[in-house]
Short mmCIF file of C-alpha atoms in Angstrom, two decimals:
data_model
loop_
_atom_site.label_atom_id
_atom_site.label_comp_id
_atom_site.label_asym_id
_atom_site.label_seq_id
_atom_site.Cartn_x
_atom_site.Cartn_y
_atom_site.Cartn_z
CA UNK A 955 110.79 81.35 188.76
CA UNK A 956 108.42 83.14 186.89
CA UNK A 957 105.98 81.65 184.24
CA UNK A 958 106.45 82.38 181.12
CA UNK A 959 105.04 85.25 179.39
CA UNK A 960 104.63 86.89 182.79
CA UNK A 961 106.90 89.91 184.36
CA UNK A 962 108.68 88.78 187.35
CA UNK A 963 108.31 90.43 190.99
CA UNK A 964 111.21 92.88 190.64
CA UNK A 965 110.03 93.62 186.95
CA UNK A 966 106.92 94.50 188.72
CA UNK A 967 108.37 96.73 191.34
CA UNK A 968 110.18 98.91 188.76
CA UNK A 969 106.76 99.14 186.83
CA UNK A 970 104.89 100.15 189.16
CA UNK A 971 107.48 102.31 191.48
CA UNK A 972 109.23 104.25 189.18
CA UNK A 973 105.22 106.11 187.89
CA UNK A 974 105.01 106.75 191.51
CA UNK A 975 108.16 108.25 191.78
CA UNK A 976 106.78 110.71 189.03
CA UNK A 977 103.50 110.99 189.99
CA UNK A 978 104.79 112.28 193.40
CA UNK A 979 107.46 114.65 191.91
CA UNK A 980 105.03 117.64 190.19
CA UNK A 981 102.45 116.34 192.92
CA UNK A 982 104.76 117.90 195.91
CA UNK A 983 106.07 120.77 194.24
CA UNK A 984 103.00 122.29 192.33
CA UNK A 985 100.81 120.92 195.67
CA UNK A 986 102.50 123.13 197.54
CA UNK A 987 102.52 126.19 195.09
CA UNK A 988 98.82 125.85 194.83
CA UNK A 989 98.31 125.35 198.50
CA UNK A 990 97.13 122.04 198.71
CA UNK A 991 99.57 120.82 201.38
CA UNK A 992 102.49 123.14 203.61
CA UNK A 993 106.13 123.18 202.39
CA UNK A 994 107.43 120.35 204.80
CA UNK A 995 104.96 118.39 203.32
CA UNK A 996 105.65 119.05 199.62
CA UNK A 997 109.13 118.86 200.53
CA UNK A 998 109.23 115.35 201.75
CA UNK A 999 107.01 114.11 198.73
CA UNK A 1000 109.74 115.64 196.51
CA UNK A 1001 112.36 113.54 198.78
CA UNK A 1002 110.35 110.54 198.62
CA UNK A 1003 109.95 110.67 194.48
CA UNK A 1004 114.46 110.99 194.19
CA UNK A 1005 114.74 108.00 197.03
CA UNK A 1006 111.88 105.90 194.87
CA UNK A 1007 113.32 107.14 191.11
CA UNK A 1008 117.05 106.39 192.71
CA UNK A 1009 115.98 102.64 194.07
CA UNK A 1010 113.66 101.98 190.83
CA UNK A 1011 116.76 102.83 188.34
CA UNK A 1012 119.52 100.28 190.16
CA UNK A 1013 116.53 97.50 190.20
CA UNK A 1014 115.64 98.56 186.61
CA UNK A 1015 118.76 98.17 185.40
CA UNK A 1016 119.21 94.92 187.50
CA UNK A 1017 115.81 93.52 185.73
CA UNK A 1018 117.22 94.67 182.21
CA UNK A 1019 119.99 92.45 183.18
CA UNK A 1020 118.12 89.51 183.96
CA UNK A 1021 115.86 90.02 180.71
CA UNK A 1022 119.65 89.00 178.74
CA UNK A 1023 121.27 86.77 180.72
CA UNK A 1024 118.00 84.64 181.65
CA UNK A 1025 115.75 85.21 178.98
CA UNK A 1026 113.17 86.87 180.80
CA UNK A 1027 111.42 88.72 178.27
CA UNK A 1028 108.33 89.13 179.84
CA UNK A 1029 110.72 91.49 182.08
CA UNK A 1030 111.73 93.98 179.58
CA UNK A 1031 108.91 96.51 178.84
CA UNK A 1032 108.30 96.61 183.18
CA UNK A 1033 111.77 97.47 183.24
CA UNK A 1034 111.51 99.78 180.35
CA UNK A 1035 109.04 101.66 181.46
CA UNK A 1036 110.14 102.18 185.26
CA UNK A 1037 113.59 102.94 184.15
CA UNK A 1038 112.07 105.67 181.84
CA UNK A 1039 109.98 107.12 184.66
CA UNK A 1040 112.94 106.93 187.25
CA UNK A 1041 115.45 109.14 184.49
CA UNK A 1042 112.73 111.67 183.92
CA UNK A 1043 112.37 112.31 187.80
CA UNK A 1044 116.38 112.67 187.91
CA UNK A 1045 117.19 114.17 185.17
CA UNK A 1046 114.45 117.21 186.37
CA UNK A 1047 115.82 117.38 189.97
CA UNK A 1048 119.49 116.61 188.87
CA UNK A 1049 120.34 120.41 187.69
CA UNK A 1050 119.10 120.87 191.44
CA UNK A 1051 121.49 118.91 193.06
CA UNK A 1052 124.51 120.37 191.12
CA UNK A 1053 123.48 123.88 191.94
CA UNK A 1054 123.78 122.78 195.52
CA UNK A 1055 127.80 123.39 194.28
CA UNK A 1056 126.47 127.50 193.24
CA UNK A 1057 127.71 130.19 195.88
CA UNK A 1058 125.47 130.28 198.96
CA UNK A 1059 123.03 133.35 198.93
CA UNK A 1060 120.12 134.74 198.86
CA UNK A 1061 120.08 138.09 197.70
CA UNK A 1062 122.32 138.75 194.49
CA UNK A 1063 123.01 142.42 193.35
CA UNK A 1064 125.12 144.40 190.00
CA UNK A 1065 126.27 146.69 192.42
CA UNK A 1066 128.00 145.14 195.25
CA UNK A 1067 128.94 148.27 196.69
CA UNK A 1068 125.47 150.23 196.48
CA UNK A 1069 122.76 147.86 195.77
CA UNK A 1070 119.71 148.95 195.25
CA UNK A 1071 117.18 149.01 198.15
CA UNK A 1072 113.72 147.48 198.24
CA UNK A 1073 111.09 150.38 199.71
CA UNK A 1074 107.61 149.43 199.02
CA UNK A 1075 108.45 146.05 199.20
CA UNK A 1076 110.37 146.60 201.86
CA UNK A 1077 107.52 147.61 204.08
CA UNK A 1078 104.98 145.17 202.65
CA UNK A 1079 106.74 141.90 202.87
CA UNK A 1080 105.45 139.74 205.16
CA UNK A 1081 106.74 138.24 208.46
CA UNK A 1082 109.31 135.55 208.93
CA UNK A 1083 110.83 136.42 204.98
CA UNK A 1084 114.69 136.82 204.67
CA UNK A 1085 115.92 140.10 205.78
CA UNK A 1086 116.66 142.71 203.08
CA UNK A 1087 120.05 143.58 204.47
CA UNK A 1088 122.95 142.81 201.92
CA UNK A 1089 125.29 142.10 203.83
CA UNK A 1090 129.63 142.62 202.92
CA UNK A 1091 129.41 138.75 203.49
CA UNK A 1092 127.25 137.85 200.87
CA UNK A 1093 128.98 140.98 198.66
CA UNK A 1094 131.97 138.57 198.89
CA UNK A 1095 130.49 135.37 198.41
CA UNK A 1096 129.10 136.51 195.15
CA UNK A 1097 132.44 138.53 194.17
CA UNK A 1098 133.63 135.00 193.70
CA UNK A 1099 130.56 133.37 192.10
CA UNK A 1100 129.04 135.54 190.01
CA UNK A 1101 131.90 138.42 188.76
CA UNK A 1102 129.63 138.25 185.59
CA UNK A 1103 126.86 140.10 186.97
CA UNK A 1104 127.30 144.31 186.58
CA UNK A 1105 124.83 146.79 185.86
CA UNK A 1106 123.60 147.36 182.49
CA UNK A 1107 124.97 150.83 180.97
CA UNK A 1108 122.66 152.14 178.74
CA UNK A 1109 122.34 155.24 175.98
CA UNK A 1110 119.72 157.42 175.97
CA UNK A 1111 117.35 159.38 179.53
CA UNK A 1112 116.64 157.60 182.51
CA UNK A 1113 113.04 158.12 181.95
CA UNK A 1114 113.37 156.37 178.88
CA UNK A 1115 115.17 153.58 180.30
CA UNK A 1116 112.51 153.28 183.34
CA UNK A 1117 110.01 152.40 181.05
CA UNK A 1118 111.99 150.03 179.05
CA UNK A 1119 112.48 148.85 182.34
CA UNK A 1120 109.22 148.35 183.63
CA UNK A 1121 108.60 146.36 179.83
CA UNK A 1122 110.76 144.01 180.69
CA UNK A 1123 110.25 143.11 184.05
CA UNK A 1124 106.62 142.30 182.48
CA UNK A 1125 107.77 140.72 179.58
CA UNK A 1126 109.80 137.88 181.88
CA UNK A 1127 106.11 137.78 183.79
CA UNK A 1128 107.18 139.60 187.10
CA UNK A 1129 104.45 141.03 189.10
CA UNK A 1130 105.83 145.07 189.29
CA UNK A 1131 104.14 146.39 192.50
CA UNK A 1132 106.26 149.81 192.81
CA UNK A 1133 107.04 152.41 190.10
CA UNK A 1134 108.85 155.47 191.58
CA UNK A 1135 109.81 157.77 189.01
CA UNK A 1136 111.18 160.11 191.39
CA UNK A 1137 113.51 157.65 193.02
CA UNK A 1138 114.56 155.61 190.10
CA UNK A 1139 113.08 152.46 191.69
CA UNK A 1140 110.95 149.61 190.43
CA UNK A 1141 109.74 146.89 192.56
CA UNK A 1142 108.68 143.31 191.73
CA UNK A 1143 107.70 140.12 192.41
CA UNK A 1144 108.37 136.86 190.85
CA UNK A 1145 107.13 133.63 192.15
CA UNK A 1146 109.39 129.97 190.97
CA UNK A 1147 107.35 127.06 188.93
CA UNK A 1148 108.17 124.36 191.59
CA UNK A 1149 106.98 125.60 194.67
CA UNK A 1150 105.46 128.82 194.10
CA UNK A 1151 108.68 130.72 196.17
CA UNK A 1152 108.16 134.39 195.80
CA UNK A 1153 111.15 136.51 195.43
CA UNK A 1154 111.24 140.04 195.17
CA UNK A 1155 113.47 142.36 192.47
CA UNK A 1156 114.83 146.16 192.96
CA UNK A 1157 115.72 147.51 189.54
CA UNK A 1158 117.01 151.18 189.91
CA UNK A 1159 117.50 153.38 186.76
CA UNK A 1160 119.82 156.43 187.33
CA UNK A 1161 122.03 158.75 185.25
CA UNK A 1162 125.59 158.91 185.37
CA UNK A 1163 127.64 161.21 183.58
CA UNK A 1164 126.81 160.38 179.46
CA UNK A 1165 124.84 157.14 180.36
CA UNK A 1166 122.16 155.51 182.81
CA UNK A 1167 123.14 152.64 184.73
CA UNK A 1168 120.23 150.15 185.65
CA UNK A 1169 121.53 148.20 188.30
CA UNK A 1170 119.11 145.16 189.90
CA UNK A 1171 118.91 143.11 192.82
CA UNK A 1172 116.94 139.96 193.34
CA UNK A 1173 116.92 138.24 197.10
CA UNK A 1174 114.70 135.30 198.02
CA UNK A 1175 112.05 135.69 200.87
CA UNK A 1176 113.00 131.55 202.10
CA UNK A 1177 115.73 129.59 202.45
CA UNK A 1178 119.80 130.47 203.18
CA UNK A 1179 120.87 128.84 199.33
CA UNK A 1180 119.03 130.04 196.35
CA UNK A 1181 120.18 127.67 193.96
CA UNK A 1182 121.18 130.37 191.94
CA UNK A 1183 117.85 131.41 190.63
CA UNK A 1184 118.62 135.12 191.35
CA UNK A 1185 121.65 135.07 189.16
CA UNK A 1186 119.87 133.44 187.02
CA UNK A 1187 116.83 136.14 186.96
CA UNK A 1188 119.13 138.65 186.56
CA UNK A 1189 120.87 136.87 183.30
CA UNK A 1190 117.46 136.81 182.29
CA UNK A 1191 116.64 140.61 182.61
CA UNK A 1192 119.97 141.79 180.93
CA UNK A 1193 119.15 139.08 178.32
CA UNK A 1194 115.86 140.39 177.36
CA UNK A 1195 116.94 143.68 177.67
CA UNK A 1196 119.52 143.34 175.24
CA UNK A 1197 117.07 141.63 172.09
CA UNK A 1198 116.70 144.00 169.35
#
């Protein structure tokens, strides 16, 4: 047993684990993104911190136990403390998981049946990325996840509308590396917090009959499941675009 006054060996695990756990959590992904280790690398350290945060929780809660049905007091700020640092590395990779549950795709469009086409980008992106086909497969697959996502039908010219456009692209802090007036087409680049993942946005402006339609399409360079960032980016866009 322990003497008194002094944490106990599994109080001691949780306190020192569980800031681990964190410490290792921003250390993979922003490691990575900055280019201080490759992906498998930052990968596995963002593994390692869930496995840690998951064991440091059940034997934090198990100490917390202890500190009421034994009296060991000395065990309860350990446990505390641990058991805070396990919940904040789960509760920012949780969301994570449960998007795991989102429709599987990379490439998400508002017009299913023409999306737009990525043409500087296109010839610029760099080997090994995703392939910019949309394909009637993933058309389907996001028919049933994301019906919520149609192009935005706006008054006024389309070369008004470009350059609203083009302002809020910027505003959301894409990188805009294409502006074709003649086409309709505006090309970007946004790159993820965790990770640094780049993934590239068409946005194509065109009149039709009384209105213009601006119709986007965001598709990740890595990976086969996007967590649903590109719907997400493209909530953002129609979001900002519709603030006064």
């Amino acid at each position: 047993m322990a003497q008194a006054g002094k944490p106990g060996m599994l109080a001691k695990f949780v306190l020192y684990v569980g800031p681990i756990a964190l410490a290792l959590l921003p250390f993979g992904a922003l490691g990575h993104r900055f280019g201080l280790m490759e992906l498998n690398t930052g990968l596995a350290l963002v593994f390692s911190s869930i496995v840690l945060a998951t064991i440091v929780l059940v034997l934090g809660i198990a100490t917390l136990i202890f500190v009421y049905t034994r009296r060991r007091r000395a065990d309860r700020m350990p446990a505390l403390i641990g058991l805070a640092a396990s919940v904040l590395v789960l509760g920012v990779t949780g969301p994570y998981y449960a998007a795991l549950s989102l429709p599987m795709t990379n490439d998400v469009t508002t017009d299913r049946d023409d999306p737009p086409v990525f043409e500087y980008i296109a010839a610029n992106r760099a080997n090994g990325a995703n392939l910019l086909v949309y394909t009637e497969d993933e058309a389907r697959v996001q028919a049933r996840g994301y019906p919520d996502l149609v192009g935005i039908r706006a008054p006024g010219g389309a070369d008004e509308n470009f350059g609203k456009a083009v302002g809020v692209a910027r505003a959301l802090g894409w990188a805009v590396v294409s502006e074709n007036t003649d086409t309709g087409l505006i090309e970007a680049t946004d790159t993820t917090f965790w990770f640094g993942f780049k993934d590239d946005v068409a946005i194509r402006v065109r009149r039709e009959d009384n209105e213009t339609v601006v119709d986007l399409r965001s598709s990740s360079r890595m990976g086969m499941h996007d967590l649903g960032t590109n719907a997400e980016r493209i909530r953002a866009f129609v979001d900002r675009w519709d603030r006064p």
